[in-house]
CSV table of C-alpha atoms in Angstrom, one decimal:
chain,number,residue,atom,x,y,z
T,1,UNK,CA,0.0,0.0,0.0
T,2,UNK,CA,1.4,3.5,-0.8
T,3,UNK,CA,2.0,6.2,1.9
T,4,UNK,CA,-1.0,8.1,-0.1
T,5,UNK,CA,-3.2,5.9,0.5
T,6,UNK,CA,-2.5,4.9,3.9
T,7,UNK,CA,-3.0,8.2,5.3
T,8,UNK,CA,-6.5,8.2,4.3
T,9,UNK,CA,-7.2,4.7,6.2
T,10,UNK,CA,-8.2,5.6,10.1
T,11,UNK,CA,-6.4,3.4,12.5
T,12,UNK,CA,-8.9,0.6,13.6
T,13,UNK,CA,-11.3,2.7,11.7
T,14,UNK,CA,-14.1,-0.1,11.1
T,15,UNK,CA,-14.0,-0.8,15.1
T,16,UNK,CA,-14.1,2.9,16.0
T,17,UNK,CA,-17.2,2.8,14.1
T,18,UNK,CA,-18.5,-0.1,15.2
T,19,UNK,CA,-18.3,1.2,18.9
T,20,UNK,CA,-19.9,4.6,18.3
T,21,UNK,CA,-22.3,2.4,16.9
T,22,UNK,CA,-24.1,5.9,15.3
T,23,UNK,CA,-27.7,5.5,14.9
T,24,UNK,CA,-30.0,7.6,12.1
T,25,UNK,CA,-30.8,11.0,13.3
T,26,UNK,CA,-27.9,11.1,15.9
T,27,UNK,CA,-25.4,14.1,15.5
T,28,UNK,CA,-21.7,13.2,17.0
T,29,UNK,CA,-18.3,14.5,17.2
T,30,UNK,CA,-15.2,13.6,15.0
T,31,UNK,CA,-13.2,15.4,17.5
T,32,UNK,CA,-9.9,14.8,15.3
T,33,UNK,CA,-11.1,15.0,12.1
T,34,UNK,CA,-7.8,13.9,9.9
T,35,UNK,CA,-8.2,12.7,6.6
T,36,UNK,CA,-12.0,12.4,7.9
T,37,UNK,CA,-11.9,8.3,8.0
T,38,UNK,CA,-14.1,8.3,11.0
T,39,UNK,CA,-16.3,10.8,9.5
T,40,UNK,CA,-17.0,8.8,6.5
T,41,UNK,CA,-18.3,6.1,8.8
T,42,UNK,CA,-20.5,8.1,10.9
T,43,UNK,CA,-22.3,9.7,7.8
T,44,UNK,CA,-22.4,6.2,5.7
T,45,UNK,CA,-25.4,5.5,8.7
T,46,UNK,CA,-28.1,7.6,6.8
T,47,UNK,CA,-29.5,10.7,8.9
T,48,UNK,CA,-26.1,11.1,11.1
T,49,UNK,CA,-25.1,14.6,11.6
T,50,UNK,CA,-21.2,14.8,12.0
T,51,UNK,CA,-19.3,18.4,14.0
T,52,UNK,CA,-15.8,17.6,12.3
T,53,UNK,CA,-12.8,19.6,14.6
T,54,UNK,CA,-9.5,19.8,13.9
T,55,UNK,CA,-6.7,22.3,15.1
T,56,UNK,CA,-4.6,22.0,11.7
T,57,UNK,CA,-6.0,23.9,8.7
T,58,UNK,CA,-4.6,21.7,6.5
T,59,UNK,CA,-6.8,19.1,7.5
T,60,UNK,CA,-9.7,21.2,7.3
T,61,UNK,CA,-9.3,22.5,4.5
T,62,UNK,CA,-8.9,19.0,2.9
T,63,UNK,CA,-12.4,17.9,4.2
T,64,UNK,CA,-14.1,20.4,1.9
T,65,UNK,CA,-15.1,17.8,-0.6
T,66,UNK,CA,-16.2,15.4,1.9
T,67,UNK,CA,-18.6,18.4,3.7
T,68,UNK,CA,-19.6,19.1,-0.3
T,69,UNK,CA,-20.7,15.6,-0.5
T,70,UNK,CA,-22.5,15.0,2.8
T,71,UNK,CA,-25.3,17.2,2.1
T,72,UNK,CA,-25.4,19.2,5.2
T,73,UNK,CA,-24.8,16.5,7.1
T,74,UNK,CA,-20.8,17.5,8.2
T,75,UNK,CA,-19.2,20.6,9.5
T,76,UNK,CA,-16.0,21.6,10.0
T,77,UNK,CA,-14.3,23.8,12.4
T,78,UNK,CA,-10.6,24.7,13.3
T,79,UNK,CA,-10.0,24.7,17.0
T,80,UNK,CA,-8.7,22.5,19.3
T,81,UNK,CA,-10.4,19.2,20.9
T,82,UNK,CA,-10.1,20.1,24.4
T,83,UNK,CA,-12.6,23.1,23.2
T,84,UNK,CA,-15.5,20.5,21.6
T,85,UNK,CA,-18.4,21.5,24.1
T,86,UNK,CA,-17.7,25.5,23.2
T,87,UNK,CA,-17.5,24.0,19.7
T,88,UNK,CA,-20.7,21.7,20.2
T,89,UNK,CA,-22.6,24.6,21.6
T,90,UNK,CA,-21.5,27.4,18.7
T,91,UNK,CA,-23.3,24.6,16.6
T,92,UNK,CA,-26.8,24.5,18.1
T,93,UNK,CA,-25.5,20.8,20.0
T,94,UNK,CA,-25.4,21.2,23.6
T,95,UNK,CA,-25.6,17.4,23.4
T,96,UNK,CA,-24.4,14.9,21.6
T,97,UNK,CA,-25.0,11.0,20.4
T,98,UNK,CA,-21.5,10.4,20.6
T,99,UNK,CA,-17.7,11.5,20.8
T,100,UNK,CA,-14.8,10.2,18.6
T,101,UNK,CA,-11.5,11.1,18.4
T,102,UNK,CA,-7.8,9.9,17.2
T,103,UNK,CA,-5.2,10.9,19.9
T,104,UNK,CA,-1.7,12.3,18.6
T,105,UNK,CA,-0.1,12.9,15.3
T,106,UNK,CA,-1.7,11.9,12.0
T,107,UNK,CA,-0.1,10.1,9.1
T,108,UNK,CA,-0.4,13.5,7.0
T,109,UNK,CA,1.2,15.2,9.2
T,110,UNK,CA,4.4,13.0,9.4
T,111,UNK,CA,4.2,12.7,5.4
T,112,UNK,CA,5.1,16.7,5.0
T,113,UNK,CA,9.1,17.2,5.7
T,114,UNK,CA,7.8,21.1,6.0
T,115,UNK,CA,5.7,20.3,9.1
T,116,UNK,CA,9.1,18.6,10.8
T,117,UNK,CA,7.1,16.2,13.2
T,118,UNK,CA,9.0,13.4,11.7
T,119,UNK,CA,13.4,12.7,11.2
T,120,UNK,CA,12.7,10.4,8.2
T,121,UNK,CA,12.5,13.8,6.3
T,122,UNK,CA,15.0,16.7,6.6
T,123,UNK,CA,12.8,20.3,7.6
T,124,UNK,CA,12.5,22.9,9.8
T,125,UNK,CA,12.0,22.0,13.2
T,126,UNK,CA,8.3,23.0,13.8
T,127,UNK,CA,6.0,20.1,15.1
T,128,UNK,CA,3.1,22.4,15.2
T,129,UNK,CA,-0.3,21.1,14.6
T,130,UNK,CA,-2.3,24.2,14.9
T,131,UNK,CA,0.7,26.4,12.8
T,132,UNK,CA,0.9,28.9,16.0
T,133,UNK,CA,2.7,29.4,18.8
T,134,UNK,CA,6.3,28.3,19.6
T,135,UNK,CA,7.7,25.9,17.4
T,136,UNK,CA,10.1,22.6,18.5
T,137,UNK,CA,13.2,24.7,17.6
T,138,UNK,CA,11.8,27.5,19.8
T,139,UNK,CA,12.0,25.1,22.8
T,140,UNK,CA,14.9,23.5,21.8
T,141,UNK,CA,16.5,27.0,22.1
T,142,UNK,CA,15.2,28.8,25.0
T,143,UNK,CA,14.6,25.9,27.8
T,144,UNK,CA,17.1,25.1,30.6
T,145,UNK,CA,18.8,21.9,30.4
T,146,UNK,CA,17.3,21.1,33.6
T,147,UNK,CA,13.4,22.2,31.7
T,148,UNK,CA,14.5,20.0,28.3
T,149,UNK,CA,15.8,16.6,30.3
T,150,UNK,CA,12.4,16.8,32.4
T,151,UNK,CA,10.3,17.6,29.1
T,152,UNK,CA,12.3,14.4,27.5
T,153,UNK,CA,12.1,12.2,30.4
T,154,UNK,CA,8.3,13.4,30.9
T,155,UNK,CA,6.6,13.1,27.8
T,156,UNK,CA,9.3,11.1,25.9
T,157,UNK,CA,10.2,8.1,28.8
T,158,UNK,CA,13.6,8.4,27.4
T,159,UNK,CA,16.5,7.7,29.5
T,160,UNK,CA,19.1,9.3,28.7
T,161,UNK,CA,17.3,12.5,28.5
T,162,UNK,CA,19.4,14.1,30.8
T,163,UNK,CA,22.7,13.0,28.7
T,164,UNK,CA,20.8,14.6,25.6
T,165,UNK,CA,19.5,17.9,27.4
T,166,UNK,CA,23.4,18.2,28.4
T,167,UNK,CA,24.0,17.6,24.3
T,168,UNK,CA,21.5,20.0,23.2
T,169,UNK,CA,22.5,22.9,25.5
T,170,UNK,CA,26.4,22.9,24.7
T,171,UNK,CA,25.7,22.2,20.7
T,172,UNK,CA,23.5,25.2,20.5
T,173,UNK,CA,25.9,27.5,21.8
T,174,UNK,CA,27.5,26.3,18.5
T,175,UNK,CA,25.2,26.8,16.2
T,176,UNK,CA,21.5,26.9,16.4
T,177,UNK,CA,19.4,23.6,15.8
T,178,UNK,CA,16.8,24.4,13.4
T,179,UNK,CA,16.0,21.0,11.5
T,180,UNK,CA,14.7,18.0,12.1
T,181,UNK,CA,18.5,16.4,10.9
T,182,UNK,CA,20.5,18.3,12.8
T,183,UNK,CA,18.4,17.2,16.4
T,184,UNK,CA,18.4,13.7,14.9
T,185,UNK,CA,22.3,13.4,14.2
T,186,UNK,CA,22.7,15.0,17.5
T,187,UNK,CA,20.8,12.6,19.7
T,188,UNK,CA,22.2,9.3,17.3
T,189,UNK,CA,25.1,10.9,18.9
T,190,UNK,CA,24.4,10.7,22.8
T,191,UNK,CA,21.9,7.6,22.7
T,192,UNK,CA,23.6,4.2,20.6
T,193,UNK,CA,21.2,3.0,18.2
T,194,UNK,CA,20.7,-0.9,18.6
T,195,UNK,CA,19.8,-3.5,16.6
T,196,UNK,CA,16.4,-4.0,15.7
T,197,UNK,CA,15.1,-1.3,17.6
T,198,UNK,CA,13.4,2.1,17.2
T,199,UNK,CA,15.7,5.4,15.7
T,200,UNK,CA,17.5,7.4,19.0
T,201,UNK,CA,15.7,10.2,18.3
T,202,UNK,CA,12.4,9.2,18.1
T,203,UNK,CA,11.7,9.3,22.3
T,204,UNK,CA,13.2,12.8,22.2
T,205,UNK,CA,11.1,13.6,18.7
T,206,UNK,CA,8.0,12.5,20.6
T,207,UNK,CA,8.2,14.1,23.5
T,208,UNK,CA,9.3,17.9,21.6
T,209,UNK,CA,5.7,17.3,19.6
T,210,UNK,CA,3.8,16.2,22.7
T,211,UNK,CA,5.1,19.3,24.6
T,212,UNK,CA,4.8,21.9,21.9
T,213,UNK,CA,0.9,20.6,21.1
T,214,UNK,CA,0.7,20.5,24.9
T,215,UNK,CA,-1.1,17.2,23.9
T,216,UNK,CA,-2.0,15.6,27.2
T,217,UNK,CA,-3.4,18.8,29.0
T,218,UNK,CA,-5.5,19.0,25.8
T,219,UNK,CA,-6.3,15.1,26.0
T,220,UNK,CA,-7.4,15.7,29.5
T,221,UNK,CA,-9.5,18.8,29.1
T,222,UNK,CA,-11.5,16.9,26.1
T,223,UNK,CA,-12.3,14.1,27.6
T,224,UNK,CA,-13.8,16.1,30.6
T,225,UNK,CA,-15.5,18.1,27.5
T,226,UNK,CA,-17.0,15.1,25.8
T,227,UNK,CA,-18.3,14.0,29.3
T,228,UNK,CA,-20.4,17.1,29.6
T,229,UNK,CA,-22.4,17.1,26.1
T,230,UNK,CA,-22.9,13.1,26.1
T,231,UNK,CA,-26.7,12.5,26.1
T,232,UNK,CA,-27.5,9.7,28.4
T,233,UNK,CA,-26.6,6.8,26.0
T,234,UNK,CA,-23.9,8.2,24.1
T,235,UNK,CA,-20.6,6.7,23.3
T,236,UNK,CA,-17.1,7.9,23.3
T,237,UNK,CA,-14.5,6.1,21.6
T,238,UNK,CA,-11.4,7.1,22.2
T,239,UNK,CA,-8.2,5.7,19.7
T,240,UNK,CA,-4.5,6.6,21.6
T,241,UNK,CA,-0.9,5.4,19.9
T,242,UNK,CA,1.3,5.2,22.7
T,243,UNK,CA,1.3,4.7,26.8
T,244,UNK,CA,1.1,8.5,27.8
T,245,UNK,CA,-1.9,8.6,26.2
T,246,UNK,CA,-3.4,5.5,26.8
T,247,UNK,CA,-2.9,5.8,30.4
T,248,UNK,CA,-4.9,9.2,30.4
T,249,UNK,CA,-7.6,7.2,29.1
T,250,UNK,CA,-8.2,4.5,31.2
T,251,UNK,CA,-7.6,6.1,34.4
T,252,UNK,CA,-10.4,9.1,33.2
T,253,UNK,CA,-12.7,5.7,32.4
T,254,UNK,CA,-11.9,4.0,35.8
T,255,UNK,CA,-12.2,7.4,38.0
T,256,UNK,CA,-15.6,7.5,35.9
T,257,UNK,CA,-17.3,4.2,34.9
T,258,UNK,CA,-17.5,3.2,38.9
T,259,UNK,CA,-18.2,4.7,42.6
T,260,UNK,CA,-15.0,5.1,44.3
T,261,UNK,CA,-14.9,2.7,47.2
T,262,UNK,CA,-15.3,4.0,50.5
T,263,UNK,CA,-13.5,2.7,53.7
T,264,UNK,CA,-15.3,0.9,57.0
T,265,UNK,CA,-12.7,3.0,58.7
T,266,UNK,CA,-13.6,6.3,58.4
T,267,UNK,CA,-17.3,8.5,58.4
T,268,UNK,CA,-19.4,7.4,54.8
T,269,UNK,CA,-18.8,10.5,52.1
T,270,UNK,CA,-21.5,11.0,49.4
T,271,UNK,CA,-19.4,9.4,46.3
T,272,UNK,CA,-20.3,10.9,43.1
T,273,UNK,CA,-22.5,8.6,40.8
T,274,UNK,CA,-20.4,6.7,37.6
T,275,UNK,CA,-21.3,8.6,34.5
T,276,UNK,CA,-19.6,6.3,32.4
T,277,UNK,CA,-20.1,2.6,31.8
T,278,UNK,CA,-17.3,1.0,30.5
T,279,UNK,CA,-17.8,-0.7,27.0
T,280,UNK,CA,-14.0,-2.1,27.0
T,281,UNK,CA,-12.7,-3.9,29.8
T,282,UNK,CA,-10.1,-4.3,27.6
T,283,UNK,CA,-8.5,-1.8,24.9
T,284,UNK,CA,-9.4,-3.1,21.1
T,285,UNK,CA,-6.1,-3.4,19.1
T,286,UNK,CA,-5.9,-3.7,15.7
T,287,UNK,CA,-5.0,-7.4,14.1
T,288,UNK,CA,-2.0,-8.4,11.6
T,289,UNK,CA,-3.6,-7.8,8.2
T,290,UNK,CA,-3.6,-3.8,9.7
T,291,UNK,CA,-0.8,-3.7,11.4
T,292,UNK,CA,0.8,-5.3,8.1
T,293,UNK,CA,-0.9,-2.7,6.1
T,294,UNK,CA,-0.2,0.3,8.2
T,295,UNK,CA,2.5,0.2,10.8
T,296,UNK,CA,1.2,3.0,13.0
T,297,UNK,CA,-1.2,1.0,13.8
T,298,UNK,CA,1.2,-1.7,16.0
T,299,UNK,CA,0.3,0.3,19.0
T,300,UNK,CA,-2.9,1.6,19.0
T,301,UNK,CA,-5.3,0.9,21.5
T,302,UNK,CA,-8.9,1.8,21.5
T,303,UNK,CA,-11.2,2.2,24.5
T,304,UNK,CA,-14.9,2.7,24.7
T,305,UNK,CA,-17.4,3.5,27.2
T,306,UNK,CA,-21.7,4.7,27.3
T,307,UNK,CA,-22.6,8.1,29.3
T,308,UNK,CA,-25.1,7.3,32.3
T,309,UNK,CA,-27.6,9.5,32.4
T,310,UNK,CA,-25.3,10.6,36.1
T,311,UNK,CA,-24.1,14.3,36.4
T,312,UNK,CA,-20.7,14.7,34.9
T,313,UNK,CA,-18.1,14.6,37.6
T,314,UNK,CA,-15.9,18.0,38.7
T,315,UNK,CA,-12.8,18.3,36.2
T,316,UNK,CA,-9.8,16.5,37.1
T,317,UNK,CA,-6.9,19.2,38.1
T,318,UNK,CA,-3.9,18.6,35.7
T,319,UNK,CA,-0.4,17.2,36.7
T,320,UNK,CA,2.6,19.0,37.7
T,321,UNK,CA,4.6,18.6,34.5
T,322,UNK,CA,6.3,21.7,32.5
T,323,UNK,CA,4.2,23.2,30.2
T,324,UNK,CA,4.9,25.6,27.1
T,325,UNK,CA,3.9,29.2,28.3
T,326,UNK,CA,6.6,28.8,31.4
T,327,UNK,CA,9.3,27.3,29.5
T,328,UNK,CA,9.4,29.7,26.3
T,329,UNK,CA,6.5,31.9,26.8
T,330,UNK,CA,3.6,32.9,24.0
T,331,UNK,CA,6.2,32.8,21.3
């Protein structure tokens, strides 16, 4: 299968689909629109009304046929996920029949060397989605070596990221490091590559995107978003790519699909209702003949669960990690 046509092939699409399980006159959220590969499924169930986001114009601007063809069923909007009940609610859909959305870089993305999300192609050093804000070179540049090993050990679960940090710091003293090649060659150079396993770079590459995207706070505030503008009944399906993610995921289900369990020890507390029921006790992976097809797809897990018609709980206050606007400000 070519590159061009595996970017427009949703990891474990069909199951995605299958677990939204849209029904006719039920209006849902692509929350990460992409080549639109859920979308397609949603609006092949007749009646279906589909709010498309995506923070990357690119990829809006590449659904245009698609909303063309649905008839009024699909819309389109640029903004982030974590803003899909502000989104929902510009729309005229204060609730939904169900959430979807595909956590973390897409295949297009990767594909453009100008983008520089990926070291398989020489280019600037950007690894924004949105196109605004700070890029990856910006961080690379202004953070403390103490502020880079933490965002690479963090949000990369690299090792050595203290070793690299020390690499980055002293080589940009040099010269700055404004492509994807030159961060690449430099981190081959701190971390040994070994056989059969993944590039040097890519932990360091992963956790530069992750940080600049400020994907996990974002992961967080959407699925507290898609909580709120579930109709009793509605499904959210959610499709992550690596641990970080996934981890996010299950611990927002489990905090959510049960009562937290009191003790006989101390005074009974009113324990918020579940407003989830979980679908997946288990995530859904994809099988060979995908994984064969499209090797993103090795390590994506998918997890599903049904909105109880309970209020949604209080948001879940966010992790002491670094984040962007105190390492290298607005941009």
């Amino acid at each position: 299968m070519s590159m061009s046509a595996q970017r427009h092939i949703s990891v474990l699409g069909r199951e995605a689909v299958e677990w939204l399980a849209p029904r006719a006159g039920g209006i849902y959220v692509d929350a990460t629109f992409g080549a639109g590969g859920y979308s397609r499924g949603i609006l092949a169930v007749a009646g279906t009304k589909v709010i498309g986001i995506d923070r990357d114009r690119t990829a809006i601007a590449g659904g245009f046929v698609l909303v063309d063809r649905s008839e009024g069923r699909l819309v389109l909007v640029q903004d982030r996920f974590s803003r899909l009940a502000d989104v929902c609610a510009a729309q005229g859909a204060d609730a939904v029949d169900g959430v979807v959305m595909d956590v973390g870089v897409s295949s297009m993305q990767l594909d453009q060397a100008e983008r520089g999300f990926s070291f398989r192609f020489d280019g600037p050093l950007d690894m924004r989605m949105g196109q605004e804000g700070p890029t990856a070179s910006d961080v690379v540049a202004r953070a403390s070596e103490a502020d880079l090993a933490n965002i690479i050990y963090i949000f990369g679960e690299e090792r050595n990221s203290r070793r690299i940090a020390r690499a980055v710091v002293a080589a940009r003293k040099e010269a700055p490091i404004v492509t994807t090649r030159a961060l690449a060659e430099l981190v081959a150079k701190v971390v040994r590559a070994k056989p059969n396993e993944i590039h040097p770079a890519t932990r360091t590459f992963q956790a530069l995107r992750i940080f600049v995207n400020e994907e996990l706070d974002e992961l967080h505030a959407a699925l507290s978003a898609a909580e709120r503008v579930l109709k009793p009944g509605g499904r959210l399906v959610v499709v992550s790519f690596h641990s970080l993610e996934d981890r996010i995921v299950k611990n927002f289900l489990s905090q959510r699909g049960k009562a937290a369990a009191g003790s006989r020890h101390l005074p009974e507390v009113a324990q918020a209702a579940p407003s989830f029921e979980i679908l997946t006790k288990r995530p859904i992976t994809p099988g060979e003949v995908e994984v064969a097809a499209n090797p993103r797809a090795r390590s994506a897990k998918l997890r599903a669960a049904e909105r109880t018609a309970a209020p949604a709980h209080a948001g879940d206050s966010l992790p002491a990690w670094p984040r962007l606007s105190d390492v290298v400000g607005g941009g």
